[in-house]
CSV table of C-alpha atoms and ligand atoms in Angstrom, one decimal:
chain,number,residue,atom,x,y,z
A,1,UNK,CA,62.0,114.5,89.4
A,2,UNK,CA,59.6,114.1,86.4
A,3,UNK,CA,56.8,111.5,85.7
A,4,UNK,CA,57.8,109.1,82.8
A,5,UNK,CA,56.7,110.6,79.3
A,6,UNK,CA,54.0,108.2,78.9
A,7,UNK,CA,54.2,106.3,75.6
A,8,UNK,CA,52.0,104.6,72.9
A,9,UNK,CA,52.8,101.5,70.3
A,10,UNK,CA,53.6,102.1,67.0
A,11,UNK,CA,52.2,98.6,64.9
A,12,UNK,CA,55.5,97.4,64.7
A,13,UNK,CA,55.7,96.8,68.7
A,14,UNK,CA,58.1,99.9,69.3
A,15,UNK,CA,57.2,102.2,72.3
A,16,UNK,CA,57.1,105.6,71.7
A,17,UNK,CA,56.9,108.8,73.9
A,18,UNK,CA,54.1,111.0,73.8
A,19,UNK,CA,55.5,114.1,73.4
A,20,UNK,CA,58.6,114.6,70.7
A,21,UNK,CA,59.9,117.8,69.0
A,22,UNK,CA,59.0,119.8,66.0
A,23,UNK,CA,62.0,120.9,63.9
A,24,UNK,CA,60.4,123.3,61.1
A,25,UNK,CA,62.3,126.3,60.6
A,26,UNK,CA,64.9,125.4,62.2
A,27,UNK,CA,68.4,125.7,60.0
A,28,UNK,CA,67.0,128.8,58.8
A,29,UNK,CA,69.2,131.3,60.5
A,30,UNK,CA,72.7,129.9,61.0
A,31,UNK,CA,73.2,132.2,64.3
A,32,UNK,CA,70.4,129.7,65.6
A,33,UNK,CA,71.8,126.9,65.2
A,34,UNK,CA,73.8,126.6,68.2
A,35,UNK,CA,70.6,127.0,70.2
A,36,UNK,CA,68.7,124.9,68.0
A,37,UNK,CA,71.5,121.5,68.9
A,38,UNK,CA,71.3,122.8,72.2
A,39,UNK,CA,67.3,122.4,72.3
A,40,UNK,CA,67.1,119.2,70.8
A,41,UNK,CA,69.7,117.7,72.4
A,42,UNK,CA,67.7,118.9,76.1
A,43,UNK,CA,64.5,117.4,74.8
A,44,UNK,CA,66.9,113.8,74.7
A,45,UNK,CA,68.3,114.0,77.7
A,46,UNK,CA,64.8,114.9,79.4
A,47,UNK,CA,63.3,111.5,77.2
A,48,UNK,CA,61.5,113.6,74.0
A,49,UNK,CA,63.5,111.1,71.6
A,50,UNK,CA,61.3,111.2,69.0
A,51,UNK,CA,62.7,114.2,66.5
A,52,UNK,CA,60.2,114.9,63.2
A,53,UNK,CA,61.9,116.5,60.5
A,54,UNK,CA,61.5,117.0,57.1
A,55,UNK,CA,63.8,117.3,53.8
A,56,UNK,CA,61.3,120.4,52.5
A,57,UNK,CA,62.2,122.6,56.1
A,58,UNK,CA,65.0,124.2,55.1
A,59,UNK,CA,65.8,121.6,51.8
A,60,UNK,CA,67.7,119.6,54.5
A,61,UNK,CA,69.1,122.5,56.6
A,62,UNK,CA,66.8,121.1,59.3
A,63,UNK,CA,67.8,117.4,58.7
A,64,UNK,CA,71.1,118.7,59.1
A,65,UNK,CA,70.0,120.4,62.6
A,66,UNK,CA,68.6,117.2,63.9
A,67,UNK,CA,72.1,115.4,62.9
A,68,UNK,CA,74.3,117.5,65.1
A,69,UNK,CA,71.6,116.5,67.7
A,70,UNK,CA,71.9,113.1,68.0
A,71,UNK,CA,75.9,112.9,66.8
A,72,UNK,CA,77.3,110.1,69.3
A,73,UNK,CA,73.6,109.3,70.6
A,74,UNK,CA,72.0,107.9,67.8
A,75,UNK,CA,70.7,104.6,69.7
A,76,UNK,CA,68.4,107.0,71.6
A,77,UNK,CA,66.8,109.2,69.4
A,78,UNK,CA,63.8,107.8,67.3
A,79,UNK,CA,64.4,109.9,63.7
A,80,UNK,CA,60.9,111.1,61.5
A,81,UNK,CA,61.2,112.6,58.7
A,82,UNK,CA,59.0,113.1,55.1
A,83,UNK,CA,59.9,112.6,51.5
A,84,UNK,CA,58.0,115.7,49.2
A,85,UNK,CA,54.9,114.3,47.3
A,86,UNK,CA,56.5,115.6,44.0
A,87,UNK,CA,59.9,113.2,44.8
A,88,UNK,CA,57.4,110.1,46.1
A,89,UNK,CA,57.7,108.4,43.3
A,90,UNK,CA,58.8,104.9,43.1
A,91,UNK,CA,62.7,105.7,41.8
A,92,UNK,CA,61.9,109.3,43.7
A,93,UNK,CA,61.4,108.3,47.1
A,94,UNK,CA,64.3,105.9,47.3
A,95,UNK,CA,66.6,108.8,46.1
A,96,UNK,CA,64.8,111.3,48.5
A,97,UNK,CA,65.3,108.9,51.3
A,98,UNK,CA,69.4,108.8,50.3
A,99,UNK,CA,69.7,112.6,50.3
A,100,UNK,CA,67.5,112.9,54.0
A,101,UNK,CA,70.0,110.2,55.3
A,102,UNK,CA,73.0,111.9,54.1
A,103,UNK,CA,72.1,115.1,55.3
A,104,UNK,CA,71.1,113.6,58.9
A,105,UNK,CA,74.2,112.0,58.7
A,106,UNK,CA,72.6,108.6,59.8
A,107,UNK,CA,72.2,104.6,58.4
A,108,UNK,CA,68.8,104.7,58.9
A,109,UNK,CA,65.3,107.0,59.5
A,110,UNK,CA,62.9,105.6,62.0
A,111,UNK,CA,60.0,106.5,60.7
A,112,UNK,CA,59.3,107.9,56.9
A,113,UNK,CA,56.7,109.9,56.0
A,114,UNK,CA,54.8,110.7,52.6
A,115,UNK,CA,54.5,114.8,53.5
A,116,UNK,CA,51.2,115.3,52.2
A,117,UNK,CA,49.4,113.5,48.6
A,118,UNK,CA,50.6,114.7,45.6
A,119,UNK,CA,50.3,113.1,41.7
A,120,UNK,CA,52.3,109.5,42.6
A,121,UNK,CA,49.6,106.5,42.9
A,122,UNK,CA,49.6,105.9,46.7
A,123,UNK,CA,50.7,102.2,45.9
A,124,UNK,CA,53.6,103.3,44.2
A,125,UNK,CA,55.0,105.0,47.4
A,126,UNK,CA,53.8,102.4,49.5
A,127,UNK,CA,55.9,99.7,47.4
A,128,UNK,CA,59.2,102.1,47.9
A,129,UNK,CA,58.5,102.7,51.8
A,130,UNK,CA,58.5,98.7,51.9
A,131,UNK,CA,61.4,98.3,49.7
A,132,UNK,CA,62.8,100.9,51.8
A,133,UNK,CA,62.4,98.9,55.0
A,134,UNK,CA,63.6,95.9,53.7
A,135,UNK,CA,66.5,97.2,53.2
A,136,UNK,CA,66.9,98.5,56.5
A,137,UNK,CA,67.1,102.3,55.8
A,138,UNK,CA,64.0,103.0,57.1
A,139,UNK,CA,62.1,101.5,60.2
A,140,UNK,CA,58.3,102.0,59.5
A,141,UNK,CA,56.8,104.2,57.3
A,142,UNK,CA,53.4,106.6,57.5
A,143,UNK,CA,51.8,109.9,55.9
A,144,UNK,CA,51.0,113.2,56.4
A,145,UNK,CA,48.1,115.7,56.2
A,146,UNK,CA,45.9,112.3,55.3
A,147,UNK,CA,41.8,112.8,56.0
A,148,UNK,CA,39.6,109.6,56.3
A,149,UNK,CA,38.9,108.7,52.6
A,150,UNK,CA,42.6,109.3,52.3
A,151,UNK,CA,43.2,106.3,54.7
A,152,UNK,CA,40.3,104.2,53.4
A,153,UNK,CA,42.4,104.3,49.9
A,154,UNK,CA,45.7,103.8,51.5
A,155,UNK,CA,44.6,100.5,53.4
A,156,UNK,CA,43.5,98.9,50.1
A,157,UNK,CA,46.7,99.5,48.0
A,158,UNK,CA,49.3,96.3,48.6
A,159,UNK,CA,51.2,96.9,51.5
A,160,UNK,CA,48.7,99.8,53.0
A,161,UNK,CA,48.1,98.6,56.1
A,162,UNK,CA,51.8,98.9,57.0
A,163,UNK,CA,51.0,102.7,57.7
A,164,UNK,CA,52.1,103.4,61.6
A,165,UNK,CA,51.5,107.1,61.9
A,166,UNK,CA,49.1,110.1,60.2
A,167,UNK,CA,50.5,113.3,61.1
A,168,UNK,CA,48.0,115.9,61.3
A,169,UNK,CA,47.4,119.2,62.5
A,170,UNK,CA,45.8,118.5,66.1
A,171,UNK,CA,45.6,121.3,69.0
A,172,UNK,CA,42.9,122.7,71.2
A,173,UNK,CA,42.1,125.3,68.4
A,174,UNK,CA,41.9,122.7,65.9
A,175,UNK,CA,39.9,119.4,66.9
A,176,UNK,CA,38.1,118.4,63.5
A,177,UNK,CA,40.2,115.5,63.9
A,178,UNK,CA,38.6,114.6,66.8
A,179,UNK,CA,35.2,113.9,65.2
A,180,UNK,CA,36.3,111.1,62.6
A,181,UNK,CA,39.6,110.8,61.8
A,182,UNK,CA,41.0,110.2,65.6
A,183,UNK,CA,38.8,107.5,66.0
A,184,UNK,CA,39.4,105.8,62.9
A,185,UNK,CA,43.2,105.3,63.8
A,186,UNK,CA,42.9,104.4,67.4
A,187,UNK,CA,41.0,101.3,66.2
A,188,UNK,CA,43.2,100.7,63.8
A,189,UNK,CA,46.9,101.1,65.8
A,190,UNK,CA,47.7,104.1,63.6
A,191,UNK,CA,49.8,106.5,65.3
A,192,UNK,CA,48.4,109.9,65.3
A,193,UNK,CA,51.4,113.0,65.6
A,194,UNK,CA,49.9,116.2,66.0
A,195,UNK,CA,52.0,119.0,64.6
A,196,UNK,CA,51.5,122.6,65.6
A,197,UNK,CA,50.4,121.2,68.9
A,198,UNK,CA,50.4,125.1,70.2
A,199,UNK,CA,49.3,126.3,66.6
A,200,UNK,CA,52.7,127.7,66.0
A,201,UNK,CA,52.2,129.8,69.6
A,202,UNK,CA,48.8,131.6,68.2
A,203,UNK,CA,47.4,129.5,71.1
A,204,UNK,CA,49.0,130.7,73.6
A,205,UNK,CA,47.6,133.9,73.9
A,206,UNK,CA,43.9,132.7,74.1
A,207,UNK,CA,42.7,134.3,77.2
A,208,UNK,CA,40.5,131.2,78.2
A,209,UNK,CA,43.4,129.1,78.1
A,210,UNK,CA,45.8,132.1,79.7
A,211,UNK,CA,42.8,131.6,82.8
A,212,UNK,CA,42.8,127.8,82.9
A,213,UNK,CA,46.6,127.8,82.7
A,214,UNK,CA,46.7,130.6,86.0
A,215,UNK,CA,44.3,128.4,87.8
A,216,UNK,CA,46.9,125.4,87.1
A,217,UNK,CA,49.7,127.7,88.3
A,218,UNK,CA,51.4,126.6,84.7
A,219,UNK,CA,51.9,128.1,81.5
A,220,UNK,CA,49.4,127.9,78.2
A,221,UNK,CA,51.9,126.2,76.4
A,222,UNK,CA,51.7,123.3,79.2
A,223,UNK,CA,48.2,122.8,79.2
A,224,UNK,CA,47.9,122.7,75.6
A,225,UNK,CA,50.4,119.8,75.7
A,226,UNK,CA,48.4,118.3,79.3
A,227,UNK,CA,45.2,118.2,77.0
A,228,UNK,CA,46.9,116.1,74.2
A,229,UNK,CA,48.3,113.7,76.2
A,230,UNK,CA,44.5,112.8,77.4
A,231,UNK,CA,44.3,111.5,73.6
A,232,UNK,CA,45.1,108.1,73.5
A,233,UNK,CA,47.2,107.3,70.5
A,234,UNK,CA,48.5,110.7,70.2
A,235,UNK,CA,52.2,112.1,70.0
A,236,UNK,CA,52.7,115.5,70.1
A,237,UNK,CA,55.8,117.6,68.4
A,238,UNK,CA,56.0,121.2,69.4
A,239,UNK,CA,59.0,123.2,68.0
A,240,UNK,CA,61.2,125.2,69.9
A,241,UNK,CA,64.9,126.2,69.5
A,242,UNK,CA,65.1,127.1,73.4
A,243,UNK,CA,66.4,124.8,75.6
A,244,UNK,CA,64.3,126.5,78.4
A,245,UNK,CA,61.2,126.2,76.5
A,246,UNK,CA,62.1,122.4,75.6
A,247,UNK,CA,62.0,122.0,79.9
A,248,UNK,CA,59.2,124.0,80.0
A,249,UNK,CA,57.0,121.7,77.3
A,250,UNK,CA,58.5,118.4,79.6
A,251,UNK,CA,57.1,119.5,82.6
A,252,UNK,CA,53.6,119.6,81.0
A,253,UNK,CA,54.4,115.7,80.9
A,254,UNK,CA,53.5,116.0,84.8
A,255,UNK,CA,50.2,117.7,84.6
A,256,UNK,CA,47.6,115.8,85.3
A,257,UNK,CA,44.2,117.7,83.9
A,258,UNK,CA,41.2,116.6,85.9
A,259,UNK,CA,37.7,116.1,84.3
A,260,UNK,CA,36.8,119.5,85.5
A,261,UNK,CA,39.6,120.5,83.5
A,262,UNK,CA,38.6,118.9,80.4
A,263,UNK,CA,35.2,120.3,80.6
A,264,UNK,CA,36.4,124.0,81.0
A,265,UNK,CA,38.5,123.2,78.0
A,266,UNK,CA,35.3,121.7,76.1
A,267,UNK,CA,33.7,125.4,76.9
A,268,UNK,CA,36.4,127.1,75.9
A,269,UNK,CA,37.8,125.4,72.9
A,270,UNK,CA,34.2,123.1,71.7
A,271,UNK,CA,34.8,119.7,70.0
A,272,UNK,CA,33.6,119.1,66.5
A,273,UNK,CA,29.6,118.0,66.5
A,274,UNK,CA,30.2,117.0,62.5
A,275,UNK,CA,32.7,116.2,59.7
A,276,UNK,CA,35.3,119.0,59.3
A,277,UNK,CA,37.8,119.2,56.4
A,278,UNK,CA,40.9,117.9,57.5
A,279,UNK,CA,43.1,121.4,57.8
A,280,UNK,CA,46.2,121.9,56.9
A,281,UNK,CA,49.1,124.7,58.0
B,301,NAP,N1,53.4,117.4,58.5
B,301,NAP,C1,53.2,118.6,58.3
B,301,NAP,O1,52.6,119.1,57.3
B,301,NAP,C2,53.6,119.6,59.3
B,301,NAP,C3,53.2,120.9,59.3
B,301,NAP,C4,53.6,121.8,60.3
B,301,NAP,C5,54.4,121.4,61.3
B,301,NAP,N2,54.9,120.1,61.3
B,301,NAP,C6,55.8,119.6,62.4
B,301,NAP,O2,55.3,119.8,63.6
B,301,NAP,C7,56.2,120.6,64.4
B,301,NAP,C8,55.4,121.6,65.3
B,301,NAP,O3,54.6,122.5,64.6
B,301,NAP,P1,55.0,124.0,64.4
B,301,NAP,O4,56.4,124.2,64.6
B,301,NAP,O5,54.3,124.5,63.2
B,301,NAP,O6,54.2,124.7,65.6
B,301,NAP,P2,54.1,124.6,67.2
B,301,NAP,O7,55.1,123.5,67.7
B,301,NAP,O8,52.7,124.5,67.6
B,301,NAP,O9,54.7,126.0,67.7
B,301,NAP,C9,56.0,126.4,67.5
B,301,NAP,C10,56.1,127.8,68.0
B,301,NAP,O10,55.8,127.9,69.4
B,301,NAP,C11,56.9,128.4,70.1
B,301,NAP,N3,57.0,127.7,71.4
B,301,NAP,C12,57.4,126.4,71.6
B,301,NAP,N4,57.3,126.1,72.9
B,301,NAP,C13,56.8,127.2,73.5
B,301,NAP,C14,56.5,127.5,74.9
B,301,NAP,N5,56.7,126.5,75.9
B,301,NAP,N6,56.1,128.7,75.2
B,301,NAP,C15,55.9,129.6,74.2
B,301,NAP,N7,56.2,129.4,72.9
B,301,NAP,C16,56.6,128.2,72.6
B,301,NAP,C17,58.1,128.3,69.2
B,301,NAP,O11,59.0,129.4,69.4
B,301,NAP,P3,60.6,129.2,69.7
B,301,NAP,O12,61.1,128.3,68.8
B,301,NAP,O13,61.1,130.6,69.6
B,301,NAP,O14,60.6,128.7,71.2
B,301,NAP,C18,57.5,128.4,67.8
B,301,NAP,O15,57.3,129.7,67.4
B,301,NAP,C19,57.0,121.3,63.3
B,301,NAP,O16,58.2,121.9,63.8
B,301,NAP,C20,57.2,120.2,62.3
B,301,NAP,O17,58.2,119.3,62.8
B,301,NAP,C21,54.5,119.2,60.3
């Protein structure tokens, strides 16, 4: 019997569960692919409904993935995925938002992202994510790989303040986040999704989190996930395509770090003391 994932409120009212799944890669090799459904369709049944994708991982293959996923369980599945800066484009991002629905095989994408900033004046995207909702193809809308000033501009186009999530690379390795840009969306309601949440498994091997997950009798991958879900606000999305890794990340629902914990963490992995550069992978 598992704890609840715990969840946090997008600005549009809908609960969400902390922890969701990653799909890059995935549709890559079609002798995954099996394995892949299987994965995703685990993380559902065990209450990781939120499924980021993207139409750049795999130019839909992945998309494609998460479709076979949630065939005949749509209702319980909450659907990200990202429209390329060079498609957002007014005219662009509508079209890009046809092709990632097609290829999901859905009516609708529960959350739209802007993948990172290209060329396209942020208020052109914006009016295309609203236009977008109105029209009930998409449920909210939010960005990608966006640092402070990045926000700052965003809230002051028409339509800005809209944004639900940031998605951002966020993991014990990589806190900058935590110095400015965390902050600034808690206050605001701005969901922040932190991708590579085990920093594509280079974590893992740390030996000062290998010590702290041995005193915890569970496994890196656990507490990395266990520290994140301390962060208010905060959804993580690891990837795997193993069903028994998809278990493994759920149970890290049920760990409860203790502020001893959080301090040996601090040591091992130290927060920011000033502005970092937002990073990307
Ligand atoms: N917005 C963006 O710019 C952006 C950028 C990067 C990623 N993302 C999103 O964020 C998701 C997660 O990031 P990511 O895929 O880069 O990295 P990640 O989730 O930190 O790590 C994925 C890697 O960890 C392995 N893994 C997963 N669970 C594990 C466990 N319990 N024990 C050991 N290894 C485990 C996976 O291998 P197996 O699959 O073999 O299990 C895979 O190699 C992506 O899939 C994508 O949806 C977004």
């Amino acid at each position: 019997m598992h704890d609840p994932i715990p969840t946090t409120t997008l600005i549009d009212g809908r609960a969400v569960p902390v922890l969701g799944q990653g799909t890059w890669r995935m549709g890559d090799e079609r002798a995954r692919t099996a394995d892949e459904v299987k994965s995703l369709q685990a993380g559902l049944d065990l209450g990781m409904t939120l499924i980021d994708t993207a139409e750049m991982y795999g130019n839909g293959a992945s998309e494609a993935i998460v479709g076979q996923a949630v065939k005949g369980r749509r209702d319980e599945a909450l659907i990200v995925s990202k429209v390329l800066p060079s498609n957002a484009s007014r005219d662009g991002t509508a079209a890009a938002c046809e092709r990632s629905l097609r290829h999901l095989g859905v009516d609708h994408i529960d959350l739209y992202l802007l993948h990172w900033r290209g060329g396209y004046p942020l208020a052109e995207t914006v009016a295309a994510f609203e236009a977008l909702k109105k029209a009930g193809k998409i449920g909210a809308w939010g960005v990608s790989n966006f640092d402070v000033d990045d926000m700052e501009e965003l809230l002051a186009v028409p339509g800005g303040k809209n944004v639900a999530a940031n998605q951002v690379l966020y993991n014990l390795q990589r806190r900058g986040i935590e110095f400015d840009l965390l902050p600034w969306c808690q206050k605001r309601g701005v969901a922040v999704m932190a991708y590579a949440p085990l920093d594509g498994s280079g974590l893992l091997r740390n030996p000062d989190l290998v010590h702290i997950a041995k005193a915890h009798q569970a496994t890196p991958a656990q507490i990395a996930l266990a520290f994140l879900k301390t962060r208010p606000g905060v959804i993580s999305i690891p990837k795997t395509g193993s069903a028994q890794r998809t278990r493994e990340n759920r149970e890290a629902m049920d760990i409860h770090l203790t502020a001893e914990n959080l301090t040996a963490l601090d040591h091992a992995f130290p927060p920011p003391r000033r502005k970092r550069s937002l990073e990307m992978s």
